[in-house]
């Protein structure tokens, strides 16, 4: 399988929206209401928002297999020495093939070039895809964050951190 990691282009927006929508819903399935899921997907993963976030650099890399988008990562520097992973999703057909690792490596390299010495990520509580992935890459649990939603629910995120080596 020929995997390439690239900067996202406008023509990738539709697949990025699809991969993020499906991936995010899978992480909150059974934890947050259908109503909240629908609101969140419509807000964050509509094509216009995805295009704007691509232009602003929030989505930093896509993984392509035969020019088809199969994964996406986004993040940014949140302080002079702190990088943050905002989003990382891989199409379920292509999971467990090293694509997430390649995407994280690409974002990490970019953040280190900008001066990052540490990296943070928030993972949905009980996310059995995300938590083992990040822990295997040296991230350690730091804190639990509870955010009230517009629908009166609580979204529970786990904050993970790792020191980046020069």
PDB file of N, CA, C and O in Angstrom, residues 78-135:
ATOM      1  N   UNK A  78       0.130  26.099  20.653  1.00  0.00           N
ATOM      2  CA  UNK A  78      -0.743  26.820  21.578  1.00  0.00           C
ATOM      3  C   UNK A  78       0.059  27.757  22.487  1.00  0.00           C
ATOM      4  O   UNK A  78      -0.517  28.562  23.193  1.00  0.00           O
ATOM      5  N   UNK A  79       1.383  27.616  22.454  1.00  0.00           N
ATOM      6  CA  UNK A  79       2.293  28.579  23.079  1.00  0.00           C
ATOM      7  C   UNK A  79       3.635  28.394  22.375  1.00  0.00           C
ATOM      8  O   UNK A  79       3.766  27.530  21.510  1.00  0.00           O
ATOM      9  N   UNK A  80       4.627  29.166  22.751  1.00  0.00           N
ATOM     10  CA  UNK A  80       5.907  29.123  22.029  1.00  0.00           C
ATOM     11  C   UNK A  80       6.568  27.746  22.069  1.00  0.00           C
ATOM     12  O   UNK A  80       7.325  27.407  21.162  1.00  0.00           O
ATOM     13  N   UNK A  81       6.285  26.954  23.095  1.00  0.00           N
ATOM     14  CA  UNK A  81       6.922  25.643  23.204  1.00  0.00           C
ATOM     15  C   UNK A  81       5.933  24.482  23.269  1.00  0.00           C
ATOM     16  O   UNK A  81       6.325  23.348  23.500  1.00  0.00           O
ATOM     17  N   UNK A  82       4.651  24.773  23.047  1.00  0.00           N
ATOM     18  CA  UNK A  82       3.618  23.751  23.203  1.00  0.00           C
ATOM     19  C   UNK A  82       2.858  23.524  21.910  1.00  0.00           C
ATOM     20  O   UNK A  82       2.256  24.444  21.364  1.00  0.00           O
ATOM     21  N   UNK A  83       2.897  22.276  21.456  1.00  0.00           N
ATOM     22  CA  UNK A  83       2.103  21.869  20.305  1.00  0.00           C
ATOM     23  C   UNK A  83       0.870  21.124  20.798  1.00  0.00           C
ATOM     24  O   UNK A  83       0.892  20.493  21.857  1.00  0.00           O
ATOM     25  N   UNK A  84      -0.211  21.227  20.038  1.00  0.00           N
ATOM     26  CA  UNK A  84      -1.453  20.542  20.397  1.00  0.00           C
ATOM     27  C   UNK A  84      -1.951  19.783  19.180  1.00  0.00           C
ATOM     28  O   UNK A  84      -1.886  20.275  18.057  1.00  0.00           O
ATOM     29  N   UNK A  85      -2.436  18.557  19.407  1.00  0.00           N
ATOM     30  CA  UNK A  85      -3.119  17.789  18.368  1.00  0.00           C
ATOM     31  C   UNK A  85      -4.603  18.100  18.547  1.00  0.00           C
ATOM     32  O   UNK A  85      -5.165  17.826  19.604  1.00  0.00           O
ATOM     33  N   UNK A  86      -5.229  18.679  17.532  1.00  0.00           N
ATOM     34  CA  UNK A  86      -6.656  19.001  17.613  1.00  0.00           C
ATOM     35  C   UNK A  86      -7.524  17.852  17.124  1.00  0.00           C
ATOM     36  O   UNK A  86      -8.586  17.593  17.660  1.00  0.00           O
ATOM     37  N   UNK A  87      -7.087  17.205  16.061  1.00  0.00           N
ATOM     38  CA  UNK A  87      -7.906  16.185  15.413  1.00  0.00           C
ATOM     39  C   UNK A  87      -6.995  15.168  14.735  1.00  0.00           C
ATOM     40  O   UNK A  87      -5.972  15.534  14.168  1.00  0.00           O
ATOM     41  N   UNK A  88      -7.343  13.894  14.862  1.00  0.00           N
ATOM     42  CA  UNK A  88      -6.644  12.820  14.153  1.00  0.00           C
ATOM     43  C   UNK A  88      -7.637  11.694  13.933  1.00  0.00           C
ATOM     44  O   UNK A  88      -8.108  11.072  14.891  1.00  0.00           O
ATOM     45  N   UNK A  89      -7.976  11.476  12.677  1.00  0.00           N
ATOM     46  CA  UNK A  89      -8.902  10.407  12.319  1.00  0.00           C
ATOM     47  C   UNK A  89      -8.398   9.681  11.088  1.00  0.00           C
ATOM     48  O   UNK A  89      -7.837  10.303  10.186  1.00  0.00           O
ATOM     49  N   UNK A  90      -8.631   8.375  11.079  1.00  0.00           N
ATOM     50  CA  UNK A  90      -8.294   7.536   9.932  1.00  0.00           C
ATOM     51  C   UNK A  90      -9.550   6.768   9.539  1.00  0.00           C
ATOM     52  O   UNK A  90     -10.257   6.241  10.407  1.00  0.00           O
ATOM     53  N   UNK A  91      -9.827   6.720   8.253  1.00  0.00           N
ATOM     54  CA  UNK A  91     -10.957   5.942   7.717  1.00  0.00           C
ATOM     55  C   UNK A  91     -10.849   4.520   8.267  1.00  0.00           C
ATOM     56  O   UNK A  91      -9.780   3.917   8.246  1.00  0.00           O
ATOM     57  N   UNK A  92     -11.987   3.968   8.739  1.00  0.00           N
ATOM     58  CA  UNK A  92     -11.899   2.674   9.433  1.00  0.00           C
ATOM     59  C   UNK A  92     -11.349   1.549   8.563  1.00  0.00           C
ATOM     60  O   UNK A  92     -10.738   0.623   9.073  1.00  0.00           O
ATOM     61  N   UNK A  93     -11.498   1.627   7.263  1.00  0.00           N
ATOM     62  CA  UNK A  93     -10.948   0.607   6.355  1.00  0.00           C
ATOM     63  C   UNK A  93      -9.428   0.583   6.406  1.00  0.00           C
ATOM     64  O   UNK A  93      -8.806  -0.426   6.100  1.00  0.00           O
ATOM     65  N   UNK A  94      -8.833   1.718   6.779  1.00  0.00           N
ATOM     66  CA  UNK A  94      -7.372   1.854   6.731  1.00  0.00           C
ATOM     67  C   UNK A  94      -6.731   1.929   8.116  1.00  0.00           C
ATOM     68  O   UNK A  94      -5.537   2.209   8.220  1.00  0.00           O
ATOM     69  N   UNK A  95      -7.499   1.671   9.165  1.00  0.00           N
ATOM     70  CA  UNK A  95      -6.928   1.734  10.512  1.00  0.00           C
ATOM     71  C   UNK A  95      -5.982   0.558  10.764  1.00  0.00           C
ATOM     72  O   UNK A  95      -6.117  -0.495  10.159  1.00  0.00           O
ATOM     73  N   UNK A  96      -5.077   0.791  11.708  1.00  0.00           N
ATOM     74  CA  UNK A  96      -4.111  -0.237  12.156  1.00  0.00           C
ATOM     75  C   UNK A  96      -3.147  -0.625  11.034  1.00  0.00           C
ATOM     76  O   UNK A  96      -2.703  -1.761  10.949  1.00  0.00           O
ATOM     77  N   UNK A  97      -2.820   0.350  10.170  1.00  0.00           N
ATOM     78  CA  UNK A  97      -1.855   0.125   9.092  1.00  0.00           C
ATOM     79  C   UNK A  97      -0.715   1.151   9.172  1.00  0.00           C
ATOM     80  O   UNK A  97       0.030   1.328   8.221  1.00  0.00           O
ATOM     81  N   UNK A  98      -0.615   1.865  10.298  1.00  0.00           N
ATOM     82  CA  UNK A  98       0.479   2.821  10.485  1.00  0.00           C
ATOM     83  C   UNK A  98       0.182   4.229   9.994  1.00  0.00           C
ATOM     84  O   UNK A  98       1.047   5.109  10.066  1.00  0.00           O
ATOM     85  N   UNK A  99      -1.025   4.469   9.493  1.00  0.00           N
ATOM     86  CA  UNK A  99      -1.359   5.782   8.936  1.00  0.00           C
ATOM     87  C   UNK A  99      -1.445   6.838  10.035  1.00  0.00           C
ATOM     88  O   UNK A  99      -0.917   7.948   9.881  1.00  0.00           O
ATOM     89  N   UNK A 100      -2.075   6.524  11.150  1.00  0.00           N
ATOM     90  CA  UNK A 100      -2.158   7.467  12.271  1.00  0.00           C
ATOM     91  C   UNK A 100      -0.772   7.845  12.768  1.00  0.00           C
ATOM     92  O   UNK A 100      -0.493   9.017  13.036  1.00  0.00           O
ATOM     93  N   UNK A 101       0.106   6.856  12.846  1.00  0.00           N
ATOM     94  CA  UNK A 101       1.489   7.107  13.292  1.00  0.00           C
ATOM     95  C   UNK A 101       2.193   8.069  12.329  1.00  0.00           C
ATOM     96  O   UNK A 101       2.846   9.025  12.748  1.00  0.00           O
ATOM     97  N   UNK A 102       2.041   7.832  11.022  1.00  0.00           N
ATOM     98  CA  UNK A 102       2.678   8.706  10.028  1.00  0.00           C
ATOM     99  C   UNK A 102       2.131  10.130  10.107  1.00  0.00           C
ATOM    100  O   UNK A 102       2.890  11.103   9.998  1.00  0.00           O
ATOM    101  N   UNK A 103       0.815  10.259  10.301  1.00  0.00           N
ATOM    102  CA  UNK A 103       0.215  11.590  10.431  1.00  0.00           C
ATOM    103  C   UNK A 103       0.738  12.304  11.678  1.00  0.00           C
ATOM    104  O   UNK A 103       1.115  13.481  11.618  1.00  0.00           O
ATOM    105  N   UNK A 104       0.771  11.586  12.812  1.00  0.00           N
ATOM    106  CA  UNK A 104       1.263  12.194  14.056  1.00  0.00           C
ATOM    107  C   UNK A 104       2.741  12.590  13.912  1.00  0.00           C
ATOM    108  O   UNK A 104       3.140  13.657  14.362  1.00  0.00           O
ATOM    109  N   UNK A 105       3.539  11.750  13.264  1.00  0.00           N
ATOM    110  CA  UNK A 105       4.952  12.079  13.048  1.00  0.00           C
ATOM    111  C   UNK A 105       5.103  13.348  12.214  1.00  0.00           C
ATOM    112  O   UNK A 105       5.954  14.194  12.495  1.00  0.00           O
ATOM    113  N   UNK A 106       4.257  13.506  11.183  1.00  0.00           N
ATOM    114  CA  UNK A 106       4.333  14.693  10.322  1.00  0.00           C
ATOM    115  C   UNK A 106       3.983  15.963  11.100  1.00  0.00           C
ATOM    116  O   UNK A 106       4.674  16.982  10.998  1.00  0.00           O
ATOM    117  N   UNK A 107       2.906  15.911  11.888  1.00  0.00           N
ATOM    118  CA  UNK A 107       2.514  17.068  12.690  1.00  0.00           C
ATOM    119  C   UNK A 107       3.582  17.371  13.744  1.00  0.00           C
ATOM    120  O   UNK A 107       3.954  18.531  13.944  1.00  0.00           O
ATOM    121  N   UNK A 108       4.087  16.339  14.390  1.00  0.00           N
ATOM    122  CA  UNK A 108       5.098  16.518  15.442  1.00  0.00           C
ATOM    123  C   UNK A 108       6.358  17.165  14.867  1.00  0.00           C
ATOM    124  O   UNK A 108       6.906  18.104  15.461  1.00  0.00           O
ATOM    125  N   UNK A 109       6.791  16.713  13.705  1.00  0.00           N
ATOM    126  CA  UNK A 109       7.976  17.285  13.046  1.00  0.00           C
ATOM    127  C   UNK A 109       7.739  18.774  12.784  1.00  0.00           C
ATOM    128  O   UNK A 109       8.591  19.616  13.075  1.00  0.00           O
ATOM    129  N   UNK A 110       6.570  19.107  12.263  1.00  0.00           N
ATOM    130  CA  UNK A 110       6.230  20.500  11.974  1.00  0.00           C
ATOM    131  C   UNK A 110       6.243  21.330  13.252  1.00  0.00           C
ATOM    132  O   UNK A 110       6.786  22.437  13.286  1.00  0.00           O
ATOM    133  N   UNK A 111       5.661  20.803  14.332  1.00  0.00           N
ATOM    134  CA  UNK A 111       5.613  21.543  15.592  1.00  0.00           C
ATOM    135  C   UNK A 111       7.003  21.691  16.209  1.00  0.00           C
ATOM    136  O   UNK A 111       7.331  22.741  16.750  1.00  0.00           O
ATOM    137  N   UNK A 112       7.822  20.658  16.113  1.00  0.00           N
ATOM    138  CA  UNK A 112       9.188  20.754  16.643  1.00  0.00           C
ATOM    139  C   UNK A 112       9.984  21.821  15.890  1.00  0.00           C
ATOM    140  O   UNK A 112      10.758  22.562  16.490  1.00  0.00           O
ATOM    141  N   UNK A 113       9.765  21.908  14.572  1.00  0.00           N
ATOM    142  CA  UNK A 113      10.448  22.937  13.775  1.00  0.00           C
ATOM    143  C   UNK A 113      10.030  24.341  14.218  1.00  0.00           C
ATOM    144  O   UNK A 113      10.776  25.295  14.043  1.00  0.00           O
ATOM    145  N   UNK A 114       8.847  24.453  14.796  1.00  0.00           N
ATOM    146  CA  UNK A 114       8.354  25.750  15.292  1.00  0.00           C
ATOM    147  C   UNK A 114       8.720  25.972  16.757  1.00  0.00           C
ATOM    148  O   UNK A 114       8.259  26.935  17.370  1.00  0.00           O
ATOM    149  N   UNK A 115       9.476  25.057  17.355  1.00  0.00           N
ATOM    150  CA  UNK A 115       9.961  25.251  18.718  1.00  0.00           C
ATOM    151  C   UNK A 115       9.268  24.442  19.798  1.00  0.00           C
ATOM    152  O   UNK A 115       9.546  24.625  20.985  1.00  0.00           O
ATOM    153  N   UNK A 116       8.373  23.534  19.418  1.00  0.00           N
ATOM    154  CA  UNK A 116       7.662  22.748  20.429  1.00  0.00           C
ATOM    155  C   UNK A 116       8.610  21.807  21.170  1.00  0.00           C
ATOM    156  O   UNK A 116       9.416  21.115  20.550  1.00  0.00           O
ATOM    157  N   UNK A 117       8.481  21.818  22.498  1.00  0.00           N
ATOM    158  CA  UNK A 117       9.231  20.876  23.329  1.00  0.00           C
ATOM    159  C   UNK A 117       8.277  19.926  24.046  1.00  0.00           C
ATOM    160  O   UNK A 117       8.703  19.014  24.749  1.00  0.00           O
ATOM    161  N   UNK A 118       6.964  20.203  23.900  1.00  0.00           N
ATOM    162  CA  UNK A 118       5.947  19.339  24.475  1.00  0.00           C
ATOM    163  C   UNK A 118       4.734  19.338  23.555  1.00  0.00           C
ATOM    164  O   UNK A 118       4.547  20.250  22.741  1.00  0.00           O
ATOM    165  N   UNK A 119       3.926  18.274  23.719  1.00  0.00           N
ATOM    166  CA  UNK A 119       2.738  18.129  22.879  1.00  0.00           C
ATOM    167  C   UNK A 119       1.580  17.620  23.730  1.00  0.00           C
ATOM    168  O   UNK A 119       1.774  16.778  24.599  1.00  0.00           O
ATOM    169  N   UNK A 120       0.395  18.156  23.446  1.00  0.00           N
ATOM    170  CA  UNK A 120      -0.805  17.811  24.190  1.00  0.00           C
ATOM    171  C   UNK A 120      -1.878  17.318  23.241  1.00  0.00           C
ATOM    172  O   UNK A 120      -1.908  17.695  22.070  1.00  0.00           O
ATOM    173  N   UNK A 121      -2.785  16.506  23.774  1.00  0.00           N
ATOM    174  CA  UNK A 121      -3.950  16.051  23.020  1.00  0.00           C
ATOM    175  C   UNK A 121      -5.081  15.774  24.008  1.00  0.00           C
ATOM    176  O   UNK A 121      -4.828  15.381  25.147  1.00  0.00           O
ATOM    177  N   UNK A 122      -6.310  16.022  23.556  1.00  0.00           N
ATOM    178  CA  UNK A 122      -7.498  15.659  24.342  1.00  0.00           C
ATOM    179  C   UNK A 122      -8.139  14.452  23.682  1.00  0.00           C
ATOM    180  O   UNK A 122      -8.301  14.434  22.454  1.00  0.00           O
ATOM    181  N   UNK A 123      -8.492  13.462  24.492  1.00  0.00           N
ATOM    182  CA  UNK A 123      -9.099  12.239  23.981  1.00  0.00           C
ATOM    183  C   UNK A 123     -10.410  12.011  24.732  1.00  0.00           C
ATOM    184  O   UNK A 123     -10.465  12.167  25.954  1.00  0.00           O
ATOM    185  N   UNK A 124     -11.442  11.643  24.016  1.00  0.00           N
ATOM    186  CA  UNK A 124     -12.732  11.334  24.641  1.00  0.00           C
ATOM    187  C   UNK A 124     -12.531  10.209  25.662  1.00  0.00           C
ATOM    188  O   UNK A 124     -11.851   9.218  25.374  1.00  0.00           O
ATOM    189  N   UNK A 125     -13.121  10.357  26.845  1.00  0.00           N
ATOM    190  CA  UNK A 125     -13.041   9.314  27.873  1.00  0.00           C
ATOM    191  C   UNK A 125     -13.503   7.978  27.290  1.00  0.00           C
ATOM    192  O   UNK A 125     -14.470   7.928  26.526  1.00  0.00           O
ATOM    193  N   UNK A 126     -12.813   6.908  27.626  1.00  0.00           N
ATOM    194  CA  UNK A 126     -13.101   5.544  27.166  1.00  0.00           C
ATOM    195  C   UNK A 126     -12.904   5.333  25.664  1.00  0.00           C
ATOM    196  O   UNK A 126     -13.401   4.356  25.116  1.00  0.00           O
ATOM    197  N   UNK A 127     -12.183   6.225  25.001  1.00  0.00           N
ATOM    198  CA  UNK A 127     -11.921   6.052  23.566  1.00  0.00           C
ATOM    199  C   UNK A 127     -10.842   4.978  23.392  1.00  0.00           C
ATOM    200  O   UNK A 127      -9.658   5.254  23.515  1.00  0.00           O
ATOM    201  N   UNK A 128     -11.290   3.756  23.118  1.00  0.00           N
ATOM    202  CA  UNK A 128     -10.355   2.632  23.046  1.00  0.00           C
ATOM    203  C   UNK A 128      -9.583   2.544  21.736  1.00  0.00           C
ATOM    204  O   UNK A 128      -8.797   1.631  21.540  1.00  0.00           O
ATOM    205  N   UNK A 129      -9.821   3.489  20.839  1.00  0.00           N
ATOM    206  CA  UNK A 129      -8.956   3.612  19.665  1.00  0.00           C
ATOM    207  C   UNK A 129      -7.858   4.630  19.965  1.00  0.00           C
ATOM    208  O   UNK A 129      -6.687   4.405  19.703  1.00  0.00           O
ATOM    209  N   UNK A 130      -8.262   5.777  20.518  1.00  0.00           N
ATOM    210  CA  UNK A 130      -7.323   6.880  20.734  1.00  0.00           C
ATOM    211  C   UNK A 130      -6.378   6.705  21.908  1.00  0.00           C
ATOM    212  O   UNK A 130      -5.180   6.944  21.780  1.00  0.00           O
ATOM    213  N   UNK A 131      -6.910   6.305  23.053  1.00  0.00           N
ATOM    214  CA  UNK A 131      -6.084   6.228  24.263  1.00  0.00           C
ATOM    215  C   UNK A 131      -4.879   5.292  24.093  1.00  0.00           C
ATOM    216  O   UNK A 131      -3.747   5.714  24.326  1.00  0.00           O
ATOM    217  N   UNK A 132      -5.072   4.043  23.649  1.00  0.00           N
ATOM    218  CA  UNK A 132      -3.902   3.173  23.479  1.00  0.00           C
ATOM    219  C   UNK A 132      -2.918   3.703  22.428  1.00  0.00           C
ATOM    220  O   UNK A 132      -1.702   3.561  22.579  1.00  0.00           O
ATOM    221  N   UNK A 133      -3.442   4.340  21.383  1.00  0.00           N
ATOM    222  CA  UNK A 133      -2.593   4.910  20.330  1.00  0.00           C
ATOM    223  C   UNK A 133      -1.655   5.956  20.925  1.00  0.00           C
ATOM    224  O   UNK A 133      -0.442   5.908  20.720  1.00  0.00           O
ATOM    225  N   UNK A 134      -2.213   6.909  21.659  1.00  0.00           N
ATOM    226  CA  UNK A 134      -1.385   7.980  22.217  1.00  0.00           C
ATOM    227  C   UNK A 134      -0.457   7.472  23.319  1.00  0.00           C
ATOM    228  O   UNK A 134       0.700   7.881  23.388  1.00  0.00           O
ATOM    229  N   UNK A 135      -0.947   6.581  24.159  1.00  0.00           N
ATOM    230  CA  UNK A 135      -0.087   6.045  25.224  1.00  0.00           C
ATOM    231  C   UNK A 135       1.102   5.288  24.632  1.00  0.00           C
ATOM    232  O   UNK A 135       2.215   5.379  25.151  1.00  0.00           O
TER     233      UNK A 135
END
